[in-house]
């Protein structure tokens, strides 16, 4: 009986295995799309690019870029198939680039329907805005760099590690666009004479339309407010005139003094109120830092607390300036709307359909507290 059961199972496995042979697709017979890019040309025609790896040892260039002017992104695949040396496979896309002109004109959401509708697509595609035309990236020949698909992913992933950009996948982007309590932020790059540069983050509205850009430093502050930063966060502060400094023995720049800290731990609490017909957010941030550099002499044992207070004040000014700058554009990439919904639901419900406008009127108070845990072996 046991032998008969084993024989039946083995036969079933053979049938299933042989049935899968018809679905076999050799790597050499495919064109594996790793990068897609959307933009509009001078005539406002949708232009779609694709970059894919070439699996052929006899070919010198290890990737190819295809281009199509179409009405929809799905039409582009048919154009690509007509010129490609293998069947187009897009289930492994790594990066989606969106040109600045397209983002400012109509936003990206109308062109993402096919990506979200097809279950074969991954949700881990990196969403990236390009300062300038997409062609500046897709049609460039980076001779001293890795193949373009690998180069793009490496540049973005490295800056993500150092908190210089808002790293947003297509799945997270979908959540942010349709969630009324937050607006999306994505990575932003440009091409310069030396190659690709991550410039920071692009902030979009809930239609996926470009509104403003953040620098790498501002992006790090955004990530800290979101509790998405990767520790440590490196933060260099220009110090004000310090009456307790010793005579300077170090070489500083044009008489200006700086200090660099590593923020190794950041805990944030948000208290939400509704007062005088506006939302009020009180944010307390506890920062545990280590001192990694300073360009002036001082007695750290005696002045450690005062230095902590000065760093906290400089940090408060920068974060407050960032929040106010973003509020003027009627955006909320920080997700304060989530707290309004959770803790002031009755007031939120009345304003949810116009949350970014309501957030622009909100009062946001930030109170950081800095604790210097160590200040280097030099001491």
Tab-separated table of C-alpha atoms in Angstrom:
chain	number	residue	atom	x	y	z
A	1	UNK	CA	0.000	0.000	0.000
A	2	UNK	CA	2.850	2.385	0.898
A	3	UNK	CA	4.695	1.588	-2.347
A	4	UNK	CA	1.534	2.246	-4.347
A	5	UNK	CA	1.022	5.621	-2.633
A	6	UNK	CA	4.630	6.653	-3.301
A	7	UNK	CA	4.289	5.630	-6.936
A	8	UNK	CA	1.109	7.690	-7.348
A	9	UNK	CA	2.715	10.794	-5.799
A	10	UNK	CA	5.798	10.426	-7.996
A	11	UNK	CA	3.641	10.078	-11.103
A	12	UNK	CA	1.643	13.156	-10.160
A	13	UNK	CA	4.841	15.178	-9.688
A	14	UNK	CA	6.098	14.074	-13.105
A	15	UNK	CA	2.839	15.169	-14.726
A	16	UNK	CA	2.930	18.577	-13.005
A	17	UNK	CA	6.598	19.090	-13.871
A	18	UNK	CA	6.113	18.179	-17.515
A	19	UNK	CA	3.113	20.498	-17.669
A	20	UNK	CA	5.307	23.419	-16.649
A	21	UNK	CA	7.699	22.916	-19.557
A	22	UNK	CA	5.392	24.891	-21.832
A	23	UNK	CA	5.870	27.924	-19.550
A	24	UNK	CA	9.639	27.743	-19.704
A	25	UNK	CA	11.336	30.947	-20.788
A	26	UNK	CA	15.099	30.957	-21.199
A	27	UNK	CA	16.933	34.044	-19.981
A	28	UNK	CA	18.698	34.392	-23.324
A	29	UNK	CA	15.312	34.738	-25.031
A	30	UNK	CA	14.073	37.579	-22.847
A	31	UNK	CA	14.633	41.299	-22.493
A	32	UNK	CA	14.570	41.924	-18.754
A	33	UNK	CA	13.382	45.498	-18.170
A	34	UNK	CA	15.036	47.002	-15.121
A	35	UNK	CA	14.367	50.720	-15.670
A	36	UNK	CA	11.335	52.506	-17.086
A	37	UNK	CA	11.142	56.265	-17.627
A	38	UNK	CA	8.262	58.619	-18.474
A	39	UNK	CA	8.436	62.138	-19.863
A	40	UNK	CA	6.765	64.422	-22.402
A	41	UNK	CA	8.525	65.860	-25.436
A	42	UNK	CA	8.320	69.383	-26.873
A	43	UNK	CA	4.972	68.507	-28.488
A	44	UNK	CA	3.620	67.184	-25.172
A	45	UNK	CA	3.705	63.620	-26.501
A	46	UNK	CA	4.274	60.902	-23.913
A	47	UNK	CA	7.767	59.449	-24.269
A	48	UNK	CA	8.596	56.137	-22.600
A	49	UNK	CA	12.088	54.705	-22.167
A	50	UNK	CA	13.201	51.265	-21.141
A	51	UNK	CA	16.653	50.084	-20.067
A	52	UNK	CA	17.402	46.376	-19.959
A	53	UNK	CA	20.408	44.131	-19.441
A	54	UNK	CA	21.828	42.185	-22.384
A	55	UNK	CA	22.755	38.588	-21.558
A	56	UNK	CA	25.199	37.963	-24.369
A	57	UNK	CA	28.931	37.583	-23.796
A	58	UNK	CA	29.694	38.595	-27.370
A	59	UNK	CA	28.118	42.041	-26.972
A	60	UNK	CA	30.367	44.846	-25.725
A	61	UNK	CA	27.617	47.019	-24.253
A	62	UNK	CA	25.810	45.139	-21.493
A	63	UNK	CA	22.540	47.058	-21.599
A	64	UNK	CA	20.248	48.648	-24.173
A	65	UNK	CA	17.864	51.597	-24.050
A	66	UNK	CA	14.655	51.647	-26.077
A	67	UNK	CA	12.439	54.662	-26.684
A	68	UNK	CA	8.838	55.043	-27.806
A	69	UNK	CA	6.472	57.974	-28.341
A	70	UNK	CA	3.007	56.696	-27.487
A	71	UNK	CA	-0.357	57.583	-25.986
A	72	UNK	CA	-0.128	55.234	-22.996
A	73	UNK	CA	2.689	53.318	-21.242
A	74	UNK	CA	1.100	49.965	-22.193
A	75	UNK	CA	1.412	50.845	-25.879
A	76	UNK	CA	5.130	51.335	-25.387
A	77	UNK	CA	5.639	47.647	-24.630
A	78	UNK	CA	4.339	46.715	-28.082
A	79	UNK	CA	6.780	49.150	-29.659
A	80	UNK	CA	9.631	47.751	-27.581
A	81	UNK	CA	8.730	44.161	-28.521
A	82	UNK	CA	8.926	45.093	-32.204
A	83	UNK	CA	12.586	46.114	-31.882
A	84	UNK	CA	13.834	44.023	-28.970
A	85	UNK	CA	15.930	40.875	-29.370
A	86	UNK	CA	13.851	39.094	-26.718
A	87	UNK	CA	10.410	39.007	-25.153
A	88	UNK	CA	9.916	42.035	-22.875
A	89	UNK	CA	9.610	41.038	-19.203
A	90	UNK	CA	8.848	43.896	-16.770
A	91	UNK	CA	8.215	41.967	-13.548
A	92	UNK	CA	11.708	42.825	-12.270
A	93	UNK	CA	11.616	46.609	-12.656
A	94	UNK	CA	13.967	48.339	-10.234
A	95	UNK	CA	13.571	52.055	-11.021
A	96	UNK	CA	10.856	54.266	-12.486
A	97	UNK	CA	12.104	57.698	-13.602
A	98	UNK	CA	9.689	60.587	-14.138
A	99	UNK	CA	10.793	63.724	-15.969
A	100	UNK	CA	10.381	67.164	-14.440
A	101	UNK	CA	8.206	68.469	-17.281
A	102	UNK	CA	5.737	65.596	-16.964
A	103	UNK	CA	5.543	65.974	-13.179
A	104	UNK	CA	4.860	69.696	-13.412
A	105	UNK	CA	2.392	69.424	-16.299
A	106	UNK	CA	0.058	66.617	-15.263
A	107	UNK	CA	1.696	64.464	-12.607
A	108	UNK	CA	2.560	60.795	-12.839
A	109	UNK	CA	-0.628	59.104	-11.581
A	110	UNK	CA	-2.414	58.829	-14.984
A	111	UNK	CA	0.523	56.757	-16.265
A	112	UNK	CA	0.818	54.330	-13.344
A	113	UNK	CA	-2.469	52.502	-13.850
A	114	UNK	CA	-0.876	49.711	-15.864
A	115	UNK	CA	1.830	49.216	-13.240
A	116	UNK	CA	-0.661	48.741	-10.411
A	117	UNK	CA	-3.166	46.750	-12.492
A	118	UNK	CA	-0.717	44.048	-13.631
A	119	UNK	CA	-0.109	41.514	-10.793
A	120	UNK	CA	3.225	40.528	-12.318
A	121	UNK	CA	4.733	43.903	-11.424
A	122	UNK	CA	6.699	44.206	-8.212
A	123	UNK	CA	5.776	46.752	-5.552
A	124	UNK	CA	9.425	47.552	-4.807
A	125	UNK	CA	10.092	49.827	-7.796
A	126	UNK	CA	12.054	52.921	-6.738
A	127	UNK	CA	10.107	56.065	-7.631
A	128	UNK	CA	12.518	58.789	-8.811
A	129	UNK	CA	12.011	62.308	-10.172
A	130	UNK	CA	14.531	63.714	-12.650
A	131	UNK	CA	15.476	67.391	-12.609
A	132	UNK	CA	15.338	68.215	-16.285
A	133	UNK	CA	14.399	65.842	-19.115
A	134	UNK	CA	14.553	62.076	-18.660
A	135	UNK	CA	16.605	61.902	-21.862
A	136	UNK	CA	19.518	63.511	-19.999
A	137	UNK	CA	19.785	60.252	-18.043
A	138	UNK	CA	18.489	57.580	-20.405
A	139	UNK	CA	20.394	58.764	-23.496
A	140	UNK	CA	23.720	59.409	-21.757
A	141	UNK	CA	26.679	57.107	-22.119
A	142	UNK	CA	28.297	56.765	-18.692
A	143	UNK	CA	31.551	55.206	-19.873
A	144	UNK	CA	33.280	55.000	-16.482
A	145	UNK	CA	30.174	53.838	-14.583
A	146	UNK	CA	28.388	50.492	-14.211
A	147	UNK	CA	25.572	49.562	-16.584
A	148	UNK	CA	22.786	52.147	-16.326
A	149	UNK	CA	20.236	49.949	-14.453
A	150	UNK	CA	22.822	49.017	-11.826
A	151	UNK	CA	24.218	52.554	-11.675
A	152	UNK	CA	20.795	54.059	-10.962
A	153	UNK	CA	19.927	51.624	-8.187
A	154	UNK	CA	23.338	52.006	-6.548
A	155	UNK	CA	23.244	55.817	-6.540
A	156	UNK	CA	19.761	55.909	-5.013
A	157	UNK	CA	20.423	53.158	-2.465
A	158	UNK	CA	23.638	54.780	-1.231
A	159	UNK	CA	21.934	58.124	-0.661
A	160	UNK	CA	19.071	56.326	1.071
A	161	UNK	CA	21.594	54.837	3.492
A	162	UNK	CA	22.898	58.321	4.326
A	163	UNK	CA	19.410	59.879	4.642
A	164	UNK	CA	19.837	62.216	1.697
A	165	UNK	CA	16.589	61.346	-0.062
A	166	UNK	CA	13.048	60.165	0.591
A	167	UNK	CA	13.193	56.541	-0.568
A	168	UNK	CA	9.723	55.612	-1.823
A	169	UNK	CA	8.696	52.384	-3.534
A	170	UNK	CA	5.748	52.143	-5.915
A	171	UNK	CA	3.690	50.364	-3.260
A	172	UNK	CA	4.353	53.057	-0.659
A	173	UNK	CA	3.724	55.755	-3.267
A	174	UNK	CA	0.304	54.259	-3.987
A	175	UNK	CA	-0.513	54.384	-0.266
A	176	UNK	CA	0.601	58.007	0.067
A	177	UNK	CA	-1.353	59.187	-2.977
A	178	UNK	CA	-4.650	57.709	-1.831
A	179	UNK	CA	-4.234	58.378	1.900
A	180	UNK	CA	-5.778	61.736	2.770
A	181	UNK	CA	-3.466	62.243	5.750
A	182	UNK	CA	-0.145	62.481	3.888
A	183	UNK	CA	1.312	63.675	0.589
A	184	UNK	CA	4.029	61.774	-1.312
A	185	UNK	CA	7.763	62.446	-1.407
A	186	UNK	CA	10.102	60.624	-3.801
A	187	UNK	CA	13.804	60.611	-4.624
A	188	UNK	CA	15.161	63.259	-6.973
A	189	UNK	CA	18.238	63.060	-9.202
A	190	UNK	CA	19.940	65.019	-11.952
A	191	UNK	CA	22.785	64.507	-14.388
A	192	UNK	CA	25.850	66.720	-14.170
A	193	UNK	CA	29.196	66.594	-15.938
A	194	UNK	CA	30.489	63.837	-13.651
A	195	UNK	CA	27.463	61.553	-13.706
A	196	UNK	CA	24.271	61.146	-11.708
A	197	UNK	CA	23.699	63.124	-8.509
A	198	UNK	CA	20.965	62.614	-5.941
A	199	UNK	CA	19.827	66.172	-5.200
A	200	UNK	CA	17.350	65.324	-2.430
A	201	UNK	CA	13.598	64.751	-2.628
A	202	UNK	CA	10.679	65.896	-4.772
A	203	UNK	CA	7.420	66.669	-2.972
A	204	UNK	CA	4.223	65.928	-4.882
A	205	UNK	CA	0.552	66.553	-4.223
A	206	UNK	CA	-2.051	63.787	-4.005
A	207	UNK	CA	-2.396	63.763	-7.787
A	208	UNK	CA	1.281	62.988	-8.179
A	209	UNK	CA	2.049	66.486	-9.449
A	210	UNK	CA	5.342	68.211	-8.607
A	211	UNK	CA	5.169	71.035	-6.052
A	212	UNK	CA	8.665	71.619	-4.650
A	213	UNK	CA	12.093	70.105	-3.961
A	214	UNK	CA	14.022	69.474	-0.758
A	215	UNK	CA	17.800	69.434	-0.470
A	216	UNK	CA	19.630	66.413	0.927
A	217	UNK	CA	19.870	68.096	4.325
A	218	UNK	CA	16.170	68.929	4.341
A	219	UNK	CA	15.426	65.363	3.270
A	220	UNK	CA	17.283	64.059	6.332
A	221	UNK	CA	15.148	66.277	8.582
A	222	UNK	CA	12.007	65.067	6.818
A	223	UNK	CA	13.027	61.439	7.407
A	224	UNK	CA	13.647	62.160	11.087
A	225	UNK	CA	10.176	63.668	11.471
A	226	UNK	CA	8.744	60.621	9.694
A	227	UNK	CA	10.807	58.296	11.936
A	228	UNK	CA	12.203	56.778	8.732
A	229	UNK	CA	15.849	57.891	9.084
A	230	UNK	CA	18.679	55.369	9.172
A	231	UNK	CA	20.940	55.974	12.158
A	232	UNK	CA	23.306	57.640	12.505
A	233	UNK	CA	22.123	60.897	10.950
A	234	UNK	CA	25.116	63.169	10.358
A	235	UNK	CA	24.357	66.807	11.123
A	236	UNK	CA	26.811	69.725	10.772
A	237	UNK	CA	25.837	72.925	12.553
A	238	UNK	CA	27.253	76.409	12.138
A	239	UNK	CA	27.789	77.666	15.663
A	240	UNK	CA	26.880	81.168	16.822
A	241	UNK	CA	29.348	83.355	18.695
A	242	UNK	CA	30.239	81.429	21.847
A	243	UNK	CA	31.454	83.492	24.823
A	244	UNK	CA	32.769	80.414	26.622
A	245	UNK	CA	35.145	79.257	23.889
A	246	UNK	CA	38.841	79.017	24.575
A	247	UNK	CA	41.271	80.894	22.305
A	248	UNK	CA	41.055	79.048	19.022
A	249	UNK	CA	43.943	76.658	18.339
A	250	UNK	CA	42.188	74.963	15.435
A	251	UNK	CA	42.076	76.103	11.832
A	252	UNK	CA	38.548	77.301	11.067
A	253	UNK	CA	37.003	78.667	7.879
A	254	UNK	CA	36.768	82.469	7.586
A	255	UNK	CA	36.337	82.761	11.318
A	256	UNK	CA	33.207	80.569	11.314
A	257	UNK	CA	32.898	77.706	13.763
A	258	UNK	CA	31.179	74.407	13.051
A	259	UNK	CA	30.343	71.258	14.920
A	260	UNK	CA	29.348	67.887	13.465
A	261	UNK	CA	27.281	65.391	15.413
A	262	UNK	CA	26.065	61.872	14.750
A	263	UNK	CA	22.437	61.489	15.803
A	264	UNK	CA	22.482	57.862	16.897
A	265	UNK	CA	18.988	57.714	18.323
A	266	UNK	CA	15.939	59.915	17.819
A	267	UNK	CA	12.688	59.452	19.682
A	268	UNK	CA	9.700	61.575	18.727
A	269	UNK	CA	6.342	62.133	20.385
A	270	UNK	CA	3.500	64.154	18.870
A	271	UNK	CA	0.613	65.627	20.840
A	272	UNK	CA	-2.364	66.778	18.796
A	273	UNK	CA	-4.944	69.416	19.749
A	274	UNK	CA	-7.611	71.488	18.034
A	275	UNK	CA	-7.780	75.085	19.171
A	276	UNK	CA	-9.117	78.311	17.665
A	277	UNK	CA	-10.350	76.476	14.559
A	278	UNK	CA	-6.964	75.022	13.709
A	279	UNK	CA	-4.941	71.922	14.455
A	280	UNK	CA	-2.034	72.202	16.884
A	281	UNK	CA	0.880	69.749	16.869
A	282	UNK	CA	3.425	69.724	19.700
A	283	UNK	CA	6.488	67.656	18.764
A	284	UNK	CA	9.092	66.638	21.299
A	285	UNK	CA	12.316	65.068	20.002
A	286	UNK	CA	14.949	63.417	22.193
A	287	UNK	CA	18.244	63.183	20.325
A	288	UNK	CA	21.106	61.049	21.576
A	289	UNK	CA	24.227	62.262	19.779
A	290	UNK	CA	27.966	61.804	19.655
A	291	UNK	CA	30.375	64.586	18.796
A	292	UNK	CA	32.408	63.703	15.694
A	293	UNK	CA	33.987	67.063	14.786
A	294	UNK	CA	34.390	70.640	15.998
A	295	UNK	CA	36.467	73.528	14.716
A	296	UNK	CA	36.925	75.388	18.011
A	297	UNK	CA	38.320	74.756	21.482
A	298	UNK	CA	36.165	74.613	24.581
A	299	UNK	CA	36.056	72.889	27.942
A	300	UNK	CA	33.621	70.085	27.244
A	301	UNK	CA	33.410	68.960	30.862
A	302	UNK	CA	32.190	72.372	31.988
A	303	UNK	CA	30.241	73.478	28.926
A	304	UNK	CA	28.668	70.220	27.731
A	305	UNK	CA	25.125	71.194	28.790
A	306	UNK	CA	25.339	74.646	27.224
A	307	UNK	CA	26.656	73.166	23.991
A	308	UNK	CA	23.784	70.652	23.977
A	309	UNK	CA	21.295	73.500	24.367
A	310	UNK	CA	22.876	75.450	21.485
A	311	UNK	CA	22.794	72.415	19.184
A	312	UNK	CA	19.151	71.812	20.130
A	313	UNK	CA	18.257	75.409	19.310
A	314	UNK	CA	19.981	75.294	15.919
A	315	UNK	CA	18.227	71.999	15.175
A	316	UNK	CA	14.865	73.473	16.198
A	317	UNK	CA	15.311	76.455	13.886
A	318	UNK	CA	16.092	74.266	10.875
A	319	UNK	CA	13.265	71.787	11.421
A	320	UNK	CA	10.763	74.583	12.066
A	321	UNK	CA	11.889	76.392	8.902
A	322	UNK	CA	11.410	73.181	6.906
A	323	UNK	CA	7.878	72.615	8.234
A	324	UNK	CA	6.869	76.215	7.512
A	325	UNK	CA	8.371	76.047	4.027
A	326	UNK	CA	6.388	72.911	3.205
A	327	UNK	CA	3.174	74.267	4.742
A	328	UNK	CA	3.265	77.231	2.349
A	329	UNK	CA	2.968	74.778	-0.556
A	330	UNK	CA	-0.024	73.089	1.146
A	331	UNK	CA	1.699	69.715	1.500
A	332	UNK	CA	2.091	67.267	4.357
A	333	UNK	CA	4.847	64.710	3.612
A	334	UNK	CA	5.387	64.362	7.392
A	335	UNK	CA	2.105	62.524	7.927
A	336	UNK	CA	0.653	64.912	10.520
A	337	UNK	CA	-2.742	64.116	9.052
A	338	UNK	CA	-2.440	60.602	10.494
A	339	UNK	CA	-2.233	62.098	13.980
A	340	UNK	CA	-5.134	64.447	13.332
A	341	UNK	CA	-7.216	61.474	12.229
A	342	UNK	CA	-6.170	59.339	15.191
A	343	UNK	CA	-6.505	61.889	18.002
A	344	UNK	CA	-8.903	64.556	16.735
A	345	UNK	CA	-11.187	62.462	14.563
A	346	UNK	CA	-14.298	64.665	14.748
A	347	UNK	CA	-12.361	67.703	13.533
A	348	UNK	CA	-10.420	65.595	11.040
A	349	UNK	CA	-13.607	64.208	9.487
A	350	UNK	CA	-14.783	67.719	8.699
A	351	UNK	CA	-11.501	68.591	6.967
A	352	UNK	CA	-10.193	65.326	5.519
A	353	UNK	CA	-11.033	66.177	1.911
A	354	UNK	CA	-8.962	69.355	2.095
A	355	UNK	CA	-6.313	68.282	4.557
A	356	UNK	CA	-3.238	69.911	2.943
A	357	UNK	CA	-5.054	73.268	2.965
A	358	UNK	CA	-6.034	72.738	6.598
A	359	UNK	CA	-2.485	71.727	7.545
A	360	UNK	CA	-1.200	75.000	6.042
A	361	UNK	CA	-3.105	76.792	8.831
A	362	UNK	CA	-1.927	74.439	11.600
A	363	UNK	CA	0.429	75.422	14.413
A	364	UNK	CA	3.474	73.164	14.690
A	365	UNK	CA	5.825	73.525	17.653
A	366	UNK	CA	9.065	71.535	17.765
A	367	UNK	CA	11.018	71.074	20.990
A	368	UNK	CA	14.233	69.065	20.632
A	369	UNK	CA	16.382	67.921	23.546
A	370	UNK	CA	19.985	66.950	22.816
A	371	UNK	CA	22.062	64.630	24.953
A	372	UNK	CA	25.759	64.346	24.073
A	373	UNK	CA	26.723	60.810	25.077
A	374	UNK	CA	30.377	60.893	23.965
A	375	UNK	CA	32.662	63.482	22.394
A	376	UNK	CA	35.569	61.469	21.057
A	377	UNK	CA	38.777	59.812	22.219
A	378	UNK	CA	40.698	63.086	21.780
A	379	UNK	CA	39.311	64.175	25.135
